[in-house]
Each structure stands twice: as structure tokens, then as C-alpha cells.
mmCIF file of N, CA and C in Angstrom:
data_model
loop_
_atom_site.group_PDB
_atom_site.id
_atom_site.type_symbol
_atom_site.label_atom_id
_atom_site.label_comp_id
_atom_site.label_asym_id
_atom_site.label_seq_id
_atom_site.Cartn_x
_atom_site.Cartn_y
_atom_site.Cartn_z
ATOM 1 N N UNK A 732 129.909 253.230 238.089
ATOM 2 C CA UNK A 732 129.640 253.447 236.683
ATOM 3 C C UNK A 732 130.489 252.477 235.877
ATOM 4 N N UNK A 733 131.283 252.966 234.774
ATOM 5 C CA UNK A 733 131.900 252.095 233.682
ATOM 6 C C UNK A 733 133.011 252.693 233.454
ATOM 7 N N UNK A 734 133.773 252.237 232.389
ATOM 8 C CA UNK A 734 134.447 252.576 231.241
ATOM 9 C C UNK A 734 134.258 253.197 230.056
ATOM 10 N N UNK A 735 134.765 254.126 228.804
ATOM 11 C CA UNK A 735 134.667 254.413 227.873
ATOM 12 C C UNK A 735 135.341 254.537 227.260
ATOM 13 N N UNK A 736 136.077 253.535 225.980
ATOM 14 C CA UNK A 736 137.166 254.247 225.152
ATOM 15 C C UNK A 736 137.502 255.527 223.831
ATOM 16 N N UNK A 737 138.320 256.176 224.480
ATOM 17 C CA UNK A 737 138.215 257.446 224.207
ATOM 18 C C UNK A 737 139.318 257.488 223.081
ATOM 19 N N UNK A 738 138.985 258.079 222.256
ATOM 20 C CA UNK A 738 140.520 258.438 221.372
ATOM 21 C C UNK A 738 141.307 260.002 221.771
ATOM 22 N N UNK A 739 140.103 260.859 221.535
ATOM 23 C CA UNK A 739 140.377 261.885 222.054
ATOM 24 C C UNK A 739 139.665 263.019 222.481
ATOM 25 N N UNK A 740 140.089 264.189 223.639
ATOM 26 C CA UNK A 740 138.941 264.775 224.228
ATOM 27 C C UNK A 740 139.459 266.450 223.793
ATOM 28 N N UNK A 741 138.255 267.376 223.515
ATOM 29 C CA UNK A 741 139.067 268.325 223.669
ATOM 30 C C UNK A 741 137.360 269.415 224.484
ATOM 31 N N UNK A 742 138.638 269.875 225.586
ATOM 32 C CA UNK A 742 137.353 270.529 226.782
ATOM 33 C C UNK A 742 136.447 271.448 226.310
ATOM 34 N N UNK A 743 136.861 272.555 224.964
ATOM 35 C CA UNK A 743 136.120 273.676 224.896
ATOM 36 C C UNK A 743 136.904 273.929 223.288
ATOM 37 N N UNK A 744 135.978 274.021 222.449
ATOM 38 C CA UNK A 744 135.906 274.041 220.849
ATOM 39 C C UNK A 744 134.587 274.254 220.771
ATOM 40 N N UNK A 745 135.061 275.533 219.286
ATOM 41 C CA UNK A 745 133.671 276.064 218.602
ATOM 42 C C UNK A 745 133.794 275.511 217.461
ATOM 43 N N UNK A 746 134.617 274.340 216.897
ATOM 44 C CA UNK A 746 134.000 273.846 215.639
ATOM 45 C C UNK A 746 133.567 272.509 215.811
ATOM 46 N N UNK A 747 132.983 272.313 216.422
ATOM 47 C CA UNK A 747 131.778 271.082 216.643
ATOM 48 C C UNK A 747 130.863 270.778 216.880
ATOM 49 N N UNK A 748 130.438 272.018 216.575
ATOM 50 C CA UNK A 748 128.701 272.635 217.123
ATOM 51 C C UNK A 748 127.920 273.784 217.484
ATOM 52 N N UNK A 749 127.320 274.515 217.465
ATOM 53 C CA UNK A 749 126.821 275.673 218.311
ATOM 54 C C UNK A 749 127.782 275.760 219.973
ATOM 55 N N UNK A 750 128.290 276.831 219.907
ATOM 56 C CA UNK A 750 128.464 277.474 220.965
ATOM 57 C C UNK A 750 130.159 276.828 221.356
ATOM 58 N N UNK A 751 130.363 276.925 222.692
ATOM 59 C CA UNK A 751 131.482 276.486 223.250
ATOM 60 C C UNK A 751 131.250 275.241 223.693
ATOM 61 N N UNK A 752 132.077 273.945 222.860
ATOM 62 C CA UNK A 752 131.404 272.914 223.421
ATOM 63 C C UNK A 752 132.220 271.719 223.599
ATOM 64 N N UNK A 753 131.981 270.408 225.159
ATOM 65 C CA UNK A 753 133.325 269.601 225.031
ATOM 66 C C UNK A 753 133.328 268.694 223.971
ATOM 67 N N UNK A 754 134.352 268.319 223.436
ATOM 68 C CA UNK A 754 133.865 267.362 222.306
ATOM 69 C C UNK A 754 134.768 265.895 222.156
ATOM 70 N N UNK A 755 134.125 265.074 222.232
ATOM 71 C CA UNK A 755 134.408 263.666 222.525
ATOM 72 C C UNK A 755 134.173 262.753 221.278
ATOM 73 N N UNK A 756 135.847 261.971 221.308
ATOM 74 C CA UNK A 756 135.715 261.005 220.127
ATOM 75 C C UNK A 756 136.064 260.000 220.517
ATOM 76 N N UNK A 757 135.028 258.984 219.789
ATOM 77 C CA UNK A 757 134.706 257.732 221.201
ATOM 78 C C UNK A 757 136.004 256.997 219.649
ATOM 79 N N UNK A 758 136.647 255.805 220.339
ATOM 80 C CA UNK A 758 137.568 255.090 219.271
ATOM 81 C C UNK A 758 136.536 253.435 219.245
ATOM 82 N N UNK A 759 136.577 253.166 217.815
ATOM 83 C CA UNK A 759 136.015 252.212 217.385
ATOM 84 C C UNK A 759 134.789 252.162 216.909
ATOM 85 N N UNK A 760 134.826 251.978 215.611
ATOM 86 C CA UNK A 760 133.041 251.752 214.463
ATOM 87 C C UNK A 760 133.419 250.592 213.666
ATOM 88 N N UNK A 761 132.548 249.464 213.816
ATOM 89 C CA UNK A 761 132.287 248.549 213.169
ATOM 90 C C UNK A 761 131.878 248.624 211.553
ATOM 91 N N UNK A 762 131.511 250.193 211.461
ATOM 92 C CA UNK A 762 131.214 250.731 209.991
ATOM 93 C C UNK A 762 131.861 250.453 208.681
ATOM 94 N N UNK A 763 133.173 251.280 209.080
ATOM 95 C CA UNK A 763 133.944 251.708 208.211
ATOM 96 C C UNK A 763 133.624 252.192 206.881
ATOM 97 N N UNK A 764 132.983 252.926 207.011
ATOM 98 C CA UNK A 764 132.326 253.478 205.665
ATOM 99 C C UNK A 764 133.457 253.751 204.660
ATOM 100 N N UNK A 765 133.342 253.964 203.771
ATOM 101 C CA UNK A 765 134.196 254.379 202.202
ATOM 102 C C UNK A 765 134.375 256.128 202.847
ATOM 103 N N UNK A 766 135.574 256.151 202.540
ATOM 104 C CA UNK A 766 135.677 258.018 202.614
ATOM 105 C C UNK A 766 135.300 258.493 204.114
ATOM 106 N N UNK A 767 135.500 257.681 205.373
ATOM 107 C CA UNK A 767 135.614 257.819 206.517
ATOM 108 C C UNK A 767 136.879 258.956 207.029
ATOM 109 N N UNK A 768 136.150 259.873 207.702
ATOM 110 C CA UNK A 768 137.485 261.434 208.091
ATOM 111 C C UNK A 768 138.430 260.544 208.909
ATOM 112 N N UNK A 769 138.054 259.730 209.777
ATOM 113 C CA UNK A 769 138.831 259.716 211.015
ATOM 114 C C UNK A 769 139.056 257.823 211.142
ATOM 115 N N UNK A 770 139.604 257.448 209.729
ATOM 116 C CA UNK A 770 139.610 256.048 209.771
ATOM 117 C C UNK A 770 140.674 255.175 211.359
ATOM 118 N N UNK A 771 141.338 256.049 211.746
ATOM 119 C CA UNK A 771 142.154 255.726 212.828
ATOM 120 C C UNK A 771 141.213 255.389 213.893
ATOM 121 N N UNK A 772 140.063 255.859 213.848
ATOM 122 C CA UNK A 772 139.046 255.485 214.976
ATOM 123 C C UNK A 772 138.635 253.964 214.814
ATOM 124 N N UNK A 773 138.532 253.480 213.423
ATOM 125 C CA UNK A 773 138.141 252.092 213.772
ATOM 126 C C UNK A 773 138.017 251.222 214.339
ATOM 127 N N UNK A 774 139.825 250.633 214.729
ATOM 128 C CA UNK A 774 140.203 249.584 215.563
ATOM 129 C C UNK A 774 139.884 250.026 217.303
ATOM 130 N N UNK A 775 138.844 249.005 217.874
ATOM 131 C CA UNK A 775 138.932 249.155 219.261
ATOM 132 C C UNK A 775 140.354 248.990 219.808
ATOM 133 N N UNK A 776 140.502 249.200 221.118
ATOM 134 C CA UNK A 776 141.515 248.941 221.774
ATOM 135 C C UNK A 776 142.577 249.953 221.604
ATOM 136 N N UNK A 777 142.911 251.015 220.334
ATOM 137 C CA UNK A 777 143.488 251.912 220.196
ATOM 138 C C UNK A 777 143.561 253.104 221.305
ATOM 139 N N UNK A 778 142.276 253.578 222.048
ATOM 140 C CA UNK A 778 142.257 254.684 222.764
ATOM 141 C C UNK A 778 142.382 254.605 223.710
ATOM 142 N N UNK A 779 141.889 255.189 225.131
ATOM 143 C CA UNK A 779 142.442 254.583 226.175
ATOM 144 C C UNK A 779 141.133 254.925 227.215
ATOM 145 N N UNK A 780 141.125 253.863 227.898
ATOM 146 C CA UNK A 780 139.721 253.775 229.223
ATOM 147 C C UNK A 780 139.880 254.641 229.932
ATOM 148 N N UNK A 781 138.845 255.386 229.769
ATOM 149 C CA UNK A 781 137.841 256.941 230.897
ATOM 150 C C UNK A 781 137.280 256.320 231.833
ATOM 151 N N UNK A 782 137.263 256.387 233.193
ATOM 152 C CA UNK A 782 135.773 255.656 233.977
ATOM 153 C C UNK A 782 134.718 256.982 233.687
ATOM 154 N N UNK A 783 133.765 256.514 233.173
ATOM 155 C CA UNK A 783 132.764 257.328 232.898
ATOM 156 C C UNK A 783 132.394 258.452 234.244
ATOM 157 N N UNK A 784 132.504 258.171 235.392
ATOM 158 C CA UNK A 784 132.326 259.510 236.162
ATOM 159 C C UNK A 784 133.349 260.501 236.222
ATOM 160 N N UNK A 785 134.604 259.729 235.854
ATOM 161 C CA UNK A 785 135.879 261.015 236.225
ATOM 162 C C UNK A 785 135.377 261.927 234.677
ATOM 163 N N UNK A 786 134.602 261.073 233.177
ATOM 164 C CA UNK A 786 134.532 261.849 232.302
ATOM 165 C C UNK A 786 133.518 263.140 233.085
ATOM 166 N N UNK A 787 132.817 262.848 233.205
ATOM 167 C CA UNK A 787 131.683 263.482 233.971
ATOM 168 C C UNK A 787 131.776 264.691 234.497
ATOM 169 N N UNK A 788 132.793 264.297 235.605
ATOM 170 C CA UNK A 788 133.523 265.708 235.990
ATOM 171 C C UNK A 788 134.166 266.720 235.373
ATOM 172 N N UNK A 789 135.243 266.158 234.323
ATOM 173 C CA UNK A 789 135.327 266.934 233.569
ATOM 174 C C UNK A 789 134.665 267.668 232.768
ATOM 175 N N UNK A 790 133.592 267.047 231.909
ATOM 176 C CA UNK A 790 132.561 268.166 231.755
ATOM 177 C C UNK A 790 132.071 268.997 232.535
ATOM 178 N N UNK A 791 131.759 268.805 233.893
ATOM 179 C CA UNK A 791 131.041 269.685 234.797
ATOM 180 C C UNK A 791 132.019 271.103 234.383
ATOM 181 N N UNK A 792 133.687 270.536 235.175
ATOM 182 C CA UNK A 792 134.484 271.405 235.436
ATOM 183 C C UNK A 792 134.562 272.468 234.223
ATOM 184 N N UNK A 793 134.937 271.647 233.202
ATOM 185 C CA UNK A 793 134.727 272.236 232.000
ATOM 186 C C UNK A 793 133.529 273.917 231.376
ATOM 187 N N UNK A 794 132.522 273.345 231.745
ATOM 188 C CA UNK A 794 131.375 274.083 232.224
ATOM 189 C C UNK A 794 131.347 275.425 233.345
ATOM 190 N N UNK A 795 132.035 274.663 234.122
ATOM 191 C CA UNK A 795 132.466 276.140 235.102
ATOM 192 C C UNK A 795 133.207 276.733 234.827
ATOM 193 N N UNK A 796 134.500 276.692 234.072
ATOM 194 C CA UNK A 796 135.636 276.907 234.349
ATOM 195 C C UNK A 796 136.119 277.576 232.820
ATOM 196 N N UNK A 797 135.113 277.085 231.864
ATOM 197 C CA UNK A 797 135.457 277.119 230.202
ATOM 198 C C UNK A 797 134.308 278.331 229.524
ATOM 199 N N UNK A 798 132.796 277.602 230.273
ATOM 200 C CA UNK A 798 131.539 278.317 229.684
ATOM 201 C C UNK A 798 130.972 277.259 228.804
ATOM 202 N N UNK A 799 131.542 276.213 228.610
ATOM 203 C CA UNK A 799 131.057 275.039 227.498
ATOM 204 C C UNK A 799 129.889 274.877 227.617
ATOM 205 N N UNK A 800 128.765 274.990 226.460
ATOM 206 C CA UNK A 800 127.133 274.725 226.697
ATOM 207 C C UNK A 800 126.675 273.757 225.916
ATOM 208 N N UNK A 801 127.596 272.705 225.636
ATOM 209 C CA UNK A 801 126.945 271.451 224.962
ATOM 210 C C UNK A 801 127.818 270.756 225.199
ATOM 211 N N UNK A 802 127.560 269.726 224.581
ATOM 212 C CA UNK A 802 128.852 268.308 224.646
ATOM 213 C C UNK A 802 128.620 267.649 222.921
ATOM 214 N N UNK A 803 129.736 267.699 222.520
ATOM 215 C CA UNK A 803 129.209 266.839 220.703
ATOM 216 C C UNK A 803 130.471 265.606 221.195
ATOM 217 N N UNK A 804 129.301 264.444 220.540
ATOM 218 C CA UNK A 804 129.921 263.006 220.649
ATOM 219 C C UNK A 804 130.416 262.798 219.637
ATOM 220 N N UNK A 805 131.716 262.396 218.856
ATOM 221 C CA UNK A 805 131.596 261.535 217.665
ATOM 222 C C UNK A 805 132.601 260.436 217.708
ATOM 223 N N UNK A 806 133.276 260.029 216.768
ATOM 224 C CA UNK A 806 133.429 259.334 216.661
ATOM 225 C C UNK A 806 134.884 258.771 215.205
ATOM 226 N N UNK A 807 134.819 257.944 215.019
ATOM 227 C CA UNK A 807 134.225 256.074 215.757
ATOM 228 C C UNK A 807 132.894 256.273 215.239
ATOM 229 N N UNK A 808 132.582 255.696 216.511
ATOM 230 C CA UNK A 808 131.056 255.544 216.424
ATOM 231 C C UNK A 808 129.777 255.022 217.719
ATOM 232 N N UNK A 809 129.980 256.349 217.782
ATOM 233 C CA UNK A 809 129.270 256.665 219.514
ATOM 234 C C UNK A 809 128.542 255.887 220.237
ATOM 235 N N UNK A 810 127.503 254.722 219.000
ATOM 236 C CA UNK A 810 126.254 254.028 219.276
ATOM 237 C C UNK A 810 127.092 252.558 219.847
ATOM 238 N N UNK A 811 128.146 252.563 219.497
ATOM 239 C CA UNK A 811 128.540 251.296 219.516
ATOM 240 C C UNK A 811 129.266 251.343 221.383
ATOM 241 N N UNK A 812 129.090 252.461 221.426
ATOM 242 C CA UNK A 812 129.226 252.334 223.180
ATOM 243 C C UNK A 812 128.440 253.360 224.027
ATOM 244 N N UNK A 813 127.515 252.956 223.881
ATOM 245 C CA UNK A 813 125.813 253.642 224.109
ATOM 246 C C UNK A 813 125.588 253.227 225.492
ATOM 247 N N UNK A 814 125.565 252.185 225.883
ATOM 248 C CA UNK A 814 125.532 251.595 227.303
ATOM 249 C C UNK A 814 127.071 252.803 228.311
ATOM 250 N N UNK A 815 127.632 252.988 227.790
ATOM 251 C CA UNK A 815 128.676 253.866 228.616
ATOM 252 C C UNK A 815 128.154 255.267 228.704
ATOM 253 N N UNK A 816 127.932 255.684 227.333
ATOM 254 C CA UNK A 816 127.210 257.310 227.462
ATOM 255 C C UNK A 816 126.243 257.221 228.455
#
């Protein structure tokens, strides 16, 4: 598989969506919109490389182990490392 830079992960949270869910904030958006929550996400290179299967597992585990029934991506800006998801 790959890489993914991550800023930060958290396994099992109910404020990021319906239900119990893992939630992933990918670091780096080319955006930068005006009035951005999480402007620290901008700069690539800030977060630190996941190989995308060990992420993997952790969700699974997560799932068994938590009850987590979704996954919410954000961001940064998720699209901009779309080939990794």
C-alpha cells in the first residue's frame, strides 16, 4: 500500500458524526480558506506518515474492540490525498 499524513487520529468519538466513529485528520489543504477551524492543518509535512494498512487495522481493531460504525475524514483536506484513502 502507501503512506498518509496524518495530523491526528482519534479511535472512537461521537462528535463527528452519527454514531461511534474513528475520526481522521489528514494534515495539509492547499485551500486555506478565510475563517478555516483547523488552520494548523495547512502546511504539509507537519503530521506524521501512517502506512495506510497499519491505518487499516486500526480501524478494524477499533471496530471490534470500541463498536465504531463509521469512519469521518477531515481535515486539511482529505481530497488532496485521495490516492492514499
Amino acid at each position: 500500500m502507501g503512506t498518509i499524513e496524518i495530523a491526528y487520529a482519534v479511535s472512537c468519538t461521537a462528535a463527528e458524526g452519527p454514531h461511534l466513529r474513528f475520526a481522521l485528520w489528514l494534515q495539509g489543504c492547499s485551500l486555506r480558506c478565510p475563517g478555516c477551524c483547523n488552520p494548523e492543518l495547512f502546511e504539509r509535512g507537519r503530521g506524521h506518515a501512517r502506512d495506510t494498512s497499519a491505518l487499516g487495522g486500526d480501524v478494524i481493531a477499533a471496530a471490534r474492540e470500541l463498536g465504531i460504525e463509521g469512519i469521518t475524514v477531515l481535515g486539511g483536506e482529505p481530497l488532496e490525498q485521495a490516492d492514499a484513502l
